[in-house]
Short mmCIF file of C-alpha atoms in Angstrom, two decimals:
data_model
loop_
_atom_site.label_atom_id
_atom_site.label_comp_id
_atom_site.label_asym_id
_atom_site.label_seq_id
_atom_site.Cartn_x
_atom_site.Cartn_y
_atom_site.Cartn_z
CA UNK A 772 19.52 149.06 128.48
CA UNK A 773 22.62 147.17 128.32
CA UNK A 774 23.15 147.47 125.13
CA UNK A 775 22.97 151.41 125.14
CA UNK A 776 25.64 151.52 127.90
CA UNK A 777 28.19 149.25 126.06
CA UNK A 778 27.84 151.49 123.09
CA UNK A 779 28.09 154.79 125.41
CA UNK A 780 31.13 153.22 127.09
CA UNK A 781 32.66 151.65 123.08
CA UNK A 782 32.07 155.31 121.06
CA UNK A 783 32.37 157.65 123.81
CA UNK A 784 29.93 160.24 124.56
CA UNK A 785 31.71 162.73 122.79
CA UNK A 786 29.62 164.40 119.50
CA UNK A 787 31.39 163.73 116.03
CA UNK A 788 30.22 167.27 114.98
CA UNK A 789 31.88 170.21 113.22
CA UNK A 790 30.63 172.38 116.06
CA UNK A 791 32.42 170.07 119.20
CA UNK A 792 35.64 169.59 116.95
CA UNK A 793 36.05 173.24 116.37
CA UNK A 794 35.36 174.33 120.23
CA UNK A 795 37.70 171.45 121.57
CA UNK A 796 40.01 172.60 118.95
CA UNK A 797 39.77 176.55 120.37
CA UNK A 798 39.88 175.19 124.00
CA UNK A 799 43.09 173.20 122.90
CA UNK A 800 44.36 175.92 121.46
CA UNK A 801 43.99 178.79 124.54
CA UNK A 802 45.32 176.15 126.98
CA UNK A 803 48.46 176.01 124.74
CA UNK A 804 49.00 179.26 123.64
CA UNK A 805 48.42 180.23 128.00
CA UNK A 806 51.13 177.93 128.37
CA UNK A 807 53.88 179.98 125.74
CA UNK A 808 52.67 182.77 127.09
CA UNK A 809 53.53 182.15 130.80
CA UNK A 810 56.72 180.24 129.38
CA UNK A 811 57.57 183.20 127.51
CA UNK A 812 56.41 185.28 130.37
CA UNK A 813 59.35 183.56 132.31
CA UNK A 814 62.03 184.04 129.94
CA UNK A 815 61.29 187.58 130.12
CA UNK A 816 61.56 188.24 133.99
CA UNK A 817 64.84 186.02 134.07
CA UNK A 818 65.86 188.09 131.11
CA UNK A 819 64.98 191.26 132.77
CA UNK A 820 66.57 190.10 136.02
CA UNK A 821 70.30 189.27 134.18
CA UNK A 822 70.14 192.21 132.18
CA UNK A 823 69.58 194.63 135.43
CA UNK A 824 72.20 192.65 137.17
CA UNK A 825 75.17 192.62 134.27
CA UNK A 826 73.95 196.54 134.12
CA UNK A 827 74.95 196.85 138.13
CA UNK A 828 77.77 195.11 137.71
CA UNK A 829 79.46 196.82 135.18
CA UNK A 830 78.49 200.33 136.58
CA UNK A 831 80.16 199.17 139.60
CA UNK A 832 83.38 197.95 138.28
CA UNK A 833 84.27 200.63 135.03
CA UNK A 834 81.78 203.82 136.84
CA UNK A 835 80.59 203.45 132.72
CA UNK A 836 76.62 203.44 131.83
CA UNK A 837 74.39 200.49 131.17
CA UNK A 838 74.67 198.84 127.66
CA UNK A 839 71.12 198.42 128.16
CA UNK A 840 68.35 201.21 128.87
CA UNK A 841 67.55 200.68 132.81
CA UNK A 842 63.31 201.69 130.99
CA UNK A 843 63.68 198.74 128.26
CA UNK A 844 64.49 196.46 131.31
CA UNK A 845 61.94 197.74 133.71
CA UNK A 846 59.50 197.00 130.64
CA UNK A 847 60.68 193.74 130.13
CA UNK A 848 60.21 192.71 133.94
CA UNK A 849 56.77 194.22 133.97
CA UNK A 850 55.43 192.97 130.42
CA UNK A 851 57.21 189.54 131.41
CA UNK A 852 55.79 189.21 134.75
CA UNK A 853 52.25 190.25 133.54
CA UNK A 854 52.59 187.39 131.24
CA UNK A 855 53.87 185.22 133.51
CA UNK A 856 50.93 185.61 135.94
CA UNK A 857 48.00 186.61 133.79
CA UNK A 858 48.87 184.09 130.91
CA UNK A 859 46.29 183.89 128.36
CA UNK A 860 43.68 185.74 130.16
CA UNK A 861 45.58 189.10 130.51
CA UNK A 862 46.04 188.84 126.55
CA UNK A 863 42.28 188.08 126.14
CA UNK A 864 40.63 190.37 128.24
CA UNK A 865 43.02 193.37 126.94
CA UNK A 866 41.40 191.93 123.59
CA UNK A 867 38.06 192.24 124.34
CA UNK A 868 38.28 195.57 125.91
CA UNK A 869 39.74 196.71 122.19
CA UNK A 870 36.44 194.94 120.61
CA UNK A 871 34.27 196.85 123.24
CA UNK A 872 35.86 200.37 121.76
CA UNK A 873 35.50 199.76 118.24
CA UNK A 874 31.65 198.48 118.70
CA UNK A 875 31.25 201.86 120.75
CA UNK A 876 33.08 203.67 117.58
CA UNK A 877 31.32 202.16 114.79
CA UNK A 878 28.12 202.80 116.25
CA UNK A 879 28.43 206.25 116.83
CA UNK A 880 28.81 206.76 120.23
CA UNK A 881 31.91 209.07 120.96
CA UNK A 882 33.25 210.56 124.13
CA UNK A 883 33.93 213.62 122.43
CA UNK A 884 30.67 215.40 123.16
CA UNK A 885 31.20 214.72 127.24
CA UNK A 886 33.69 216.47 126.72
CA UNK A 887 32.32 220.08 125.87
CA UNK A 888 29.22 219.57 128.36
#
């Protein structure tokens, strides 16, 4: 009995398998690419928030147009604050939703005949 919790507590009782390396590997790997996403996510909104403010500033002082489209910024604020909330989730779930759609088209099923009905 002892000697079976010494060697739990010396090796661990983690599994030295392909299988558990390439899952922990995959879990490693979402966690950090959730992170760059919100990080990037962040640049994105502050971007988005100097861009919209050098735009009001300079229409204010010259009465000229934005340098930058008022739509790309309002994209950039939404994409970036998407990001920065829904992190690697958002990305995944828009993912699977793709996967879902091409099962549906290779099998045959189509929306097309709803359609005429």
């Amino acid at each position: 009995m002892l000697s079976t919790i010494s060697a739990n507590l010396m090796f661990g009782m983690a599994a030295w398998d392909i299988g558990s390396f390439l899952n922990n590997a995959k879990s490693l790997a979402q966690n950090w690419g959730g992170l760059l996403i919100m990080l990037l996510g962040a640049i994105g909104v502050v971007a988005a928030a100097v861009i919209i403010i050098v735009n009001l500033i300079k229409k204010s002082q010259n009465g000229q147009g934005a340098q930058v489209s008022w739509v790309w910024a309002i994209i950039l604020l939404i994409i970036g604050g998407a990001a920065l909330t829904g992190g690697w989730n958002l990305f995944s779930n828009v993912a699977s939703g793709g996967q879902k759609t091409i099962e549906a088209l290779g099998t045959g099923a189509t929306w097309l005949p709803t359609l005429f009905m």
